[in-house]
C-alpha positions as a Python dict, from the first residue, in 0.01 Angstrom:
ca = {
    (1, 'M'): (0, 0, 0),
    (2, 'G'): (-193, 208, -253),
    (3, 'P'): (-457, 475, -191),
    (4, 'I'): (-812, 389, -88),
    (5, 'S'): (-1133, 590, -66),
    (6, 'C'): (-1496, 528, 30),
    (7, 'T'): (-1814, 691, -101),
    (8, 'K'): (-2001, 924, 131),
    (9, 'D'): (-2297, 686, 149),
    (10, 'G'): (-2069, 394, 231),
    (11, 'L'): (-2184, 175, -60),
    (12, 'Y'): (-1854, 148, -248),
    (13, 'I'): (-1479, 143, -181),
    (14, 'A'): (-1218, 222, -445),
    (15, 'G'): (-850, 134, -427),
    (16, 'G'): (-541, 191, -639),
    (17, 'A'): (-208, 19, -692),
    (18, 'T'): (145, 110, -796),
    (19, 'S'): (83, -80, -1121),
    (20, 'G'): (-182, 174, -1221),
    (21, 'N'): (-466, -74, -1168),
    (22, 'A'): (-781, 45, -991),
    (23, 'Y'): (-1040, -159, -801),
    (24, 'L'): (-1401, -104, -697),
    (25, 'W'): (-1576, -303, -424),
    (26, 'E'): (-1931, -320, -297),
    (27, 'V'): (-1909, -264, 77),
    (28, 'T'): (-2209, -461, 202),
    (29, 'S'): (-2106, -785, 31),
    (30, 'G'): (-1732, -726, -10),
    (31, 'R'): (-1766, -822, -377),
    (32, 'L'): (-1507, -692, -623),
    (33, 'L'): (-1718, -523, -890),
    (34, 'R'): (-1453, -407, -1132),
    (35, 'T'): (-1081, -402, -1198),
    (36, 'W'): (-940, -175, -1468),
    (37, 'H'): (-610, -23, -1574),
    (38, 'A'): (-657, 344, -1487),
    (39, 'H'): (-308, 467, -1577),
    (40, 'H'): (36, 347, -1685),
    (41, 'K'): (194, 506, -1375),
    (42, 'S'): (134, 452, -1004),
    (43, 'L'): (-191, 582, -853),
    (44, 'K'): (-96, 815, -568),
    (45, 'C'): (-430, 938, -428),
    (46, 'M'): (-802, 930, -499),
    (47, 'V'): (-1128, 1086, -383),
    (48, 'F'): (-1499, 1062, -463),
    (49, 'S'): (-1704, 1368, -551),
    (50, 'D'): (-1941, 1498, -284),
    (51, 'D'): (-2240, 1328, -448),
    (52, 'D'): (-2042, 1007, -521),
    (53, 'S'): (-2106, 1035, -897),
    (54, 'L'): (-1740, 1079, -996),
    (55, 'L'): (-1411, 918, -894),
    (56, 'I'): (-1091, 1125, -919),
    (57, 'F'): (-739, 975, -939),
    (58, 'G'): (-405, 1150, -891),
    (59, 'C'): (-93, 984, -1033),
    (60, 'T'): (280, 1002, -973),
    (61, 'D'): (344, 1163, -1313),
    (62, 'G'): (110, 1456, -1241),
    (63, 'I'): (-189, 1324, -1436),
    (64, 'I'): (-539, 1369, -1291),
    (65, 'S'): (-816, 1149, -1429),
    (66, 'V'): (-1189, 1171, -1358),
    (67, 'W'): (-1412, 864, -1402),
    (68, 'S'): (-1789, 828, -1413),
    (69, 'M'): (-1931, 602, -1144),
    (70, 'I'): (-2221, 515, -1374),
    (71, 'S'): (-1988, 315, -1598),
    (72, 'L'): (-1787, 172, -1307),
    (73, 'V'): (-2083, 17, -1128),
    (74, 'D'): (-2243, -114, -1448),
    (75, 'V'): (-2184, -484, -1386),
    (76, 'E'): (-2362, -583, -1708),
    (77, 'D'): (-2099, -389, -1906),
    (78, 'S'): (-1800, -485, -1694),
    (79, 'G'): (-1612, -639, -1985),
    (80, 'S'): (-1570, -305, -2162),
    (81, 'S'): (-1358, -7, -2071),
    (82, 'P'): (-1512, 226, -1810),
    (83, 'S'): (-1586, 581, -1915),
    (84, 'L'): (-1302, 830, -1863),
    (85, 'L'): (-1474, 1165, -1832),
    (86, 'Y'): (-1158, 1372, -1877),
    (87, 'Y'): (-796, 1405, -1762),
    (88, 'S'): (-551, 1686, -1693),
    (89, 'S'): (-174, 1711, -1726),
    (90, 'E'): (-122, 2062, -1584),
    (91, 'H'): (91, 1945, -1291),
    (92, 'R'): (459, 1878, -1359),
    (93, 'S'): (518, 1631, -1076),
    (94, 'S'): (342, 1373, -858),
    (95, 'I'): (-6, 1448, -724),
    (96, 'T'): (-2, 1438, -342),
    (97, 'G'): (-360, 1528, -244),
    (98, 'L'): (-717, 1573, -370),
    (99, 'V'): (-1010, 1739, -195),
    (100, 'T'): (-1361, 1822, -321),
    (101, 'M'): (-1583, 2113, -223),
    (102, 'S'): (-1876, 2326, -337),
    (103, 'A'): (-1844, 2685, -451),
    (104, 'G'): (-2188, 2834, -490),
    (105, 'A'): (-2383, 2638, -748),
    (106, 'R'): (-2085, 2449, -888),
    (107, 'S'): (-1868, 2168, -760),
    (108, 'I'): (-1490, 2197, -765),
    (109, 'F'): (-1188, 2000, -651),
    (110, 'I'): (-836, 2096, -548),
    (111, 'S'): (-517, 1908, -630),
    (112, 'S'): (-173, 1942, -471),
    (113, 'S'): (158, 1836, -620),
    (114, 'L'): (528, 1803, -556),
    (115, 'D'): (574, 2074, -821),
    (116, 'G'): (493, 2326, -545),
    (117, 'T'): (142, 2418, -660),
    (118, 'C'): (-220, 2363, -569),
    (119, 'K'): (-471, 2389, -853),
    (120, 'V'): (-845, 2445, -836),
    (121, 'W'): (-1066, 2278, -1097),
    (122, 'E'): (-1428, 2283, -1197),
    (123, 'L'): (-1540, 1926, -1135),
    (124, 'V'): (-1790, 1872, -1417),
    (125, 'S'): (-1598, 2039, -1700),
    (126, 'G'): (-1240, 2001, -1576),
    (127, 'R'): (-1174, 2371, -1635),
    (128, 'H'): (-871, 2510, -1452),
    (129, 'L'): (-986, 2794, -1225),
    (130, 'Q'): (-696, 2893, -1002),
    (131, 'T'): (-334, 2814, -915),
    (132, 'L'): (-158, 2869, -584),
    (133, 'V'): (223, 2863, -593),
    (134, 'Y'): (441, 2775, -292),
    (135, 'P'): (817, 2787, -236),
    (136, 'M'): (831, 2415, -149),
    (137, 'S'): (675, 2091, -268),
    (138, 'V'): (323, 2039, -133),
    (139, 'T'): (282, 1699, 33),
    (140, 'A'): (-70, 1713, 182),
    (141, 'I'): (-380, 1935, 177),
    (142, 'A'): (-701, 1981, 374),
    (143, 'F'): (-992, 2220, 323),
    (144, 'H'): (-1211, 2382, 587),
    (145, 'P'): (-1552, 2422, 419),
    (146, 'I'): (-1695, 2674, 666),
    (147, 'E'): (-1398, 2907, 696),
    (148, 'R'): (-1310, 2851, 326),
    (149, 'L'): (-947, 2793, 421),
    (150, 'L'): (-703, 2571, 232),
    (151, 'F'): (-425, 2418, 442),
    (152, 'S'): (-123, 2303, 239),
    (153, 'G'): (153, 2105, 410),
    (154, 'S'): (498, 2127, 255),
    (155, 'V'): (810, 1914, 242),
    (156, 'D'): (991, 2145, 489),
    (157, 'G'): (724, 2101, 760),
    (158, 'N'): (544, 2434, 711),
    (159, 'I'): (166, 2452, 666),
    (160, 'F'): (41, 2734, 441),
    (161, 'V'): (-309, 2874, 496),
    (162, 'N'): (-493, 3040, 205),
    (163, 'V'): (-841, 3191, 189),
    (164, 'L'): (-1026, 3066, -119),
    (165, 'D'): (-1300, 3269, -282),
    (166, 'I'): (-1370, 3050, -583),
    (167, 'G'): (-1725, 3174, -629),
    (168, 'A'): (-1597, 3513, -743),
    (169, 'V'): (-1327, 3372, -974),
    (170, 'E'): (-1398, 3386, -1346),
    (171, 'D'): (-1049, 3362, -1494),
    (172, 'C'): (-744, 3157, -1401),
    (173, 'F'): (-486, 3344, -1197),
    (174, 'V'): (-189, 3267, -976),
    (175, 'T'): (-163, 3334, -603),
    (176, 'T'): (187, 3348, -455),
    (177, 'E'): (296, 3220, -117),
    (178, 'D'): (320, 3577, 11),
    (179, 'Q'): (-58, 3582, 45),
    (180, 'A'): (-61, 3277, 274),
    (181, 'F'): (-29, 3257, 650),
    (182, 'V'): (225, 2996, 765),
    (183, 'L'): (189, 2752, 1055),
    (184, 'K'): (531, 2644, 1184),
    (185, 'V'): (584, 2364, 1434),
    (186, 'H'): (700, 2051, 1248),
    (187, 'N'): (1065, 1990, 1157),
    (188, 'E'): (1012, 1739, 876),
    (189, 'S'): (779, 1691, 579),
    (190, 'I'): (403, 1697, 641),
    (191, 'T'): (255, 1353, 571),
    (192, 'A'): (-117, 1404, 644),
    (193, 'L'): (-373, 1674, 721),
    (194, 'T'): (-731, 1628, 836),
    (195, 'F'): (-1003, 1803, 1036),
    (196, 'S'): (-1183, 1715, 1356),
    (197, 'G'): (-1460, 1970, 1382),
    (198, 'F'): (-1291, 2312, 1375),
    (199, 'H'): (-954, 2167, 1473),
    (200, 'L'): (-681, 2077, 1227),
    (201, 'I'): (-467, 1766, 1283),
    (202, 'S'): (-126, 1753, 1117),
    (203, 'A'): (119, 1463, 1098),
    (204, 'S'): (485, 1477, 1003),
    (205, 'E'): (788, 1264, 933),
    (206, 'D'): (935, 1401, 1258),
    (207, 'F'): (723, 1132, 1436),
    (208, 'T'): (477, 1388, 1577),
    (209, 'F'): (121, 1496, 1508),
    (210, 'C'): (-44, 1814, 1635),
    (211, 'L'): (-392, 1938, 1715),
    (212, 'W'): (-439, 2299, 1599),
    (213, 'D'): (-680, 2576, 1688),
    (214, 'T'): (-745, 2705, 1334),
    (215, 'I'): (-903, 3030, 1454),
    (216, 'N'): (-616, 3142, 1676),
    (217, 'R'): (-366, 2935, 1473),
    (218, 'V'): (-192, 2782, 1774),
    (219, 'V'): (-108, 2425, 1870),
    (220, 'L'): (-339, 2287, 2139),
    (221, 'R'): (-169, 1950, 2186),
    (222, 'R'): (134, 1775, 2045),
    (223, 'F'): (175, 1398, 2038),
    (224, 'N'): (483, 1184, 1981),
    (225, 'N'): (463, 860, 1787),
    (226, 'R'): (778, 664, 1867),
    (227, 'K'): (692, 380, 1630),
    (228, 'G'): (743, 594, 1319),
    (229, 'A'): (589, 863, 1103),
    (230, 'V'): (212, 881, 1065),
    (231, 'T'): (126, 840, 696),
    (232, 'N'): (-252, 889, 709),
    (233, 'M'): (-531, 975, 951),
    (234, 'V'): (-906, 924, 982),
    (235, 'V'): (-1118, 1095, 1248),
    (236, 'I'): (-1404, 889, 1398),
    (237, 'K'): (-1642, 1039, 1649),
    (238, 'Q'): (-1622, 877, 1989),
    (239, 'S'): (-2002, 866, 2007),
    (240, 'S'): (-2005, 635, 1703),
    (241, 'L'): (-1769, 398, 1878),
    (242, 'F'): (-1913, 404, 2229),
    (243, 'P'): (-2258, 562, 2247),
    (244, 'I'): (-2351, 614, 2609),
    (245, 'S'): (-2700, 537, 2732),
    (246, 'N'): (-2772, 605, 3099),
    (247, 'H'): (-2399, 651, 3157),
    (248, 'Q'): (-2330, 293, 3044),
    (249, 'R'): (-2167, 161, 2732),
    (250, 'V'): (-2396, -41, 2514),
    (251, 'T'): (-2223, -290, 2287),
    (252, 'H'): (-2367, -479, 1993),
    (253, 'Q'): (-2231, -743, 1763),
    (254, 'F'): (-2231, -690, 1390),
    (255, 'Q'): (-2068, -840, 1085),
    (256, 'V'): (-1836, -678, 835),
    (257, 'S'): (-1775, -857, 507),
    (258, 'L'): (-1416, -891, 395),
    (259, 'L'): (-1325, -732, 62),
    (260, 'Q'): (-1281, -986, -215),
    (261, 'K'): (-921, -1029, -325),
    (262, 'Y'): (-813, -951, -678),
    (263, 'P'): (-715, -1278, -851),
    (264, 'Q'): (-360, -1287, -986),
    (265, 'P'): (-341, -1325, -1367),
    (266, 'S'): (-221, -1660, -1499),
    (267, 'N'): (61, -1491, -1692),
    (268, 'P'): (144, -1160, -1524),
    (269, 'G'): (424, -1095, -1774),
    (270, 'K'): (179, -1025, -2056),
    (271, 'G'): (36, -677, -2044),
    (272, 'M'): (-193, -538, -1779),
    (273, 'A'): (-489, -689, -1601),
    (274, 'T'): (-813, -718, -1796),
    (275, 'F'): (-1145, -583, -1680),
    (276, 'L'): (-1301, -825, -1434),
    (277, 'S'): (-1631, -866, -1257),
    (278, 'F'): (-1783, -1141, -1054),
    (279, 'P'): (-2145, -1259, -1079),
    (280, 'A'): (-2381, -1218, -788),
    (281, 'S'): (-2371, -1593, -725),
    (282, 'H'): (-1997, -1587, -657),
    (283, 'S'): (-1909, -1729, -319),
    (284, 'K'): (-1856, -1466, -54),
    (285, 'P'): (-1567, -1464, 192),
    (286, 'P'): (-1655, -1542, 551),
    (287, 'P'): (-1749, -1231, 749),
    (288, 'T'): (-1534, -1101, 1030),
    (289, 'H'): (-1713, -1058, 1364),
    (290, 'F'): (-1661, -743, 1568),
    (291, 'H'): (-1790, -648, 1911),
    (292, 'G'): (-1894, -286, 1921),
    (293, 'N'): (-2200, -85, 1847),
    (294, 'N'): (-2272, 161, 1564),
    (295, 'L'): (-1925, 172, 1411),
    (296, 'L'): (-1972, 214, 1036),
    (297, 'D'): (-2333, 102, 1024),
    (298, 'H'): (-2324, 92, 648),
    (299, 'L'): (-2092, -210, 668),
    (300, 'I'): (-2355, -418, 846),
    (301, 'S'): (-2460, -702, 617),
    (302, 'G'): (-2752, -933, 681),
    (303, 'S'): (-2708, -1122, 356),
    (304, 'E'): (-2558, -1418, 542),
    (305, 'Q'): (-2883, -1486, 723),
    (306, 'E'): (-3112, -1750, 578),
    (307, 'E'): (-3439, -1613, 715),
    (308, 'Q'): (-3580, -1294, 565),
    (309, 'T'): (-3698, -1109, 873),
    (310, 'P'): (-3915, -795, 844),
    (311, 'A'): (-3619, -584, 954),
    (312, 'M'): (-3407, -728, 674),
    (313, 'L'): (-3680, -668, 418),
    (314, 'Q'): (-3712, -309, 538),
    (315, 'T'): (-3335, -263, 507),
    (316, 'K'): (-3339, -395, 151),
    (317, 'L'): (-3628, -167, 64),
    (318, 'E'): (-3446, 136, 202),
    (319, 'K'): (-3132, 38, 10),
    (320, 'N'): (-3332, 14, -315),
    (321, 'I'): (-3475, 359, -254),
    (322, 'D'): (-3127, 498, -188),
    (323, 'D'): (-3000, 333, -507),
    (324, 'R'): (-3278, 495, -711),
    (325, 'L'): (-3204, 834, -561),
    (326, 'W'): (-2837, 784, -642),
    (327, 'V'): (-2915, 693, -1005),
    (328, 'T'): (-3140, 998, -1034),
    (329, 'S'): (-2865, 1221, -898),
    (330, 'M'): (-2610, 1089, -1146),
    (331, 'T'): (-2856, 1122, -1433),
    (332, 'K'): (-2886, 1490, -1350),
    (333, 'H'): (-2507, 1513, -1352),
    (334, 'V'): (-2491, 1358, -1700),
    (335, 'M'): (-2750, 1607, -1824),
    (336, 'E'): (-2548, 1890, -1670),
    (337, 'I'): (-2233, 1765, -1840),
    (338, 'S'): (-2412, 1745, -2175),
    (339, 'K'): (-2548, 2097, -2134),
    (340, 'H'): (-2202, 2227, -2044),
    (341, 'L'): (-2044, 2062, -2349),
    (342, 'Q'): (-2307, 2214, -2576),
    (343, 'C'): (-2240, 2559, -2430),
    (344, 'R'): (-1867, 2517, -2481),
    (345, 'L'): (-1923, 2410, -2842),
    (346, 'L'): (-2136, 2718, -2908),
    (347, 'D'): (-1872, 2938, -2745),
    (348, 'M'): (-1600, 2787, -2963),
    (349, 'M'): (-1808, 2846, -3278),
    (350, 'Q'): (-1879, 3204, -3176),
    (351, 'C'): (-1512, 3265, -3098),
    (352, 'R'): (-1414, 3123, -3437),
    (353, 'L'): (-1655, 3351, -3617),
    (354, 'L'): (-1535, 3657, -3425),
    (355, 'C'): (-1172, 3578, -3501),
    (356, 'N'): (-1242, 3530, -3876),
    (357, 'P'): (-1571, 3694, -3978),
    (358, 'Y'): (-1508, 3623, -4347),
    (359, 'E'): (-1462, 3253, -4292),
    (360, 'L'): (-1814, 3176, -4410),
    (361, 'D'): (-1736, 3343, -4742),
    (362, 'S'): (-1421, 3142, -4800),
    (363, 'S'): (-1580, 2856, -4996),
    (364, 'P'): (-1466, 2815, -5362),
    (365, 'K'): (-1818, 2871, -5494),
    (366, 'K'): (-1853, 3207, -5319),
    (367, 'K'): (-1501, 3308, -5426),
    (368, 'R'): (-1590, 3246, -5790),
    (369, 'H'): (-1907, 3451, -5745),
    (370, 'K'): (-1700, 3742, -5609),
    (371, 'I'): (-1455, 3725, -5901),
    (372, 'Q'): (-1742, 3725, -6154),
    (373, 'S'): (-1900, 4025, -5982),
    (374, 'Q'): (-1572, 4215, -5997),
    (375, 'N'): (-1531, 4139, -6371),
    (376, 'Q'): (-1883, 4260, -6462),
    (377, 'T'): (-1930, 4609, -6603),
    (378, 'P'): (-2148, 4859, -6420),
    (379, 'T'): (-2424, 4816, -6684),
    (380, 'E'): (-2428, 4440, -6641),
    (381, 'Q'): (-2446, 4475, -6262),
    (382, 'S'): (-2745, 4713, -6289),
    (383, 'E'): (-2922, 4467, -6514),
}
């Protein structure tokens, strides 16, 4: 099973495959919006930016690619290639984790790899900011945004803790493992790291997962999973599953649309899958009924109802407003990217002039003028 990620607003889900194909679904309808070949190697992990405007992939060959959501959700242009914003090949082995965060006024993301490093990148420009080097391969990472701590799980079961101060970093530098505090309790490779409030949860191939007190750096509880190693974890608040009103559980019924399956190509032996999209009139899969309450409210879909009730109209209106705000946010991002590229171009031109100040005088016409001036006599020059 390949990696999967959901936008913060719950509107879209992205998935990846070992073939290098990537998929994007609309959550409310379950419709497959786009399928594209993101890379020639397997997609290992993925994450959306904090504002859901960018989608980041990590691959088994160490490549990191960043895609614009504007081009991915453009159904009218689904037959063309989506816009690859940039890619990086700094890592020498498979990418094992991606996390996004904010550092002052700029957005950044962190990547981990089996090459034993974690790298910090500027999200918009892709500029490499910082590298952390560890003695072992890094298999999972998690970031605590309040304490500014990066937790890096390794193949030997250790968890390294580093304090990140990206806001003060101007140049790329390397931090060694000697500057990290080490959490030791697992005997096998770390498979997953996540946070529940201020508590860290770690899972390992030793069939255990632990709840940590990150302030005192001690294990609060340790659980055994006899069925096998935990490969991934998601924390859901209990209140979202069973909200209690007057000390009684209140249950509601809601519908969750199934994600549309990717159709198999007629001749899979020829090349990779083409870019696909499905029109809005495409038949939808039957919804699955759940009994619960407010679990993942953004999955609730009233599109199956024939009558347009006032509540449904209000929901559609709110969704349209959210969509407009989302488009406005991504437009600002595009303007920021354009401004950054212009600044980089000016910096490159300035650097070129400083390195070779006589470059402007190197044209053949100006060279001939210099030679003629040197051959003139002092009297001719005065005239």
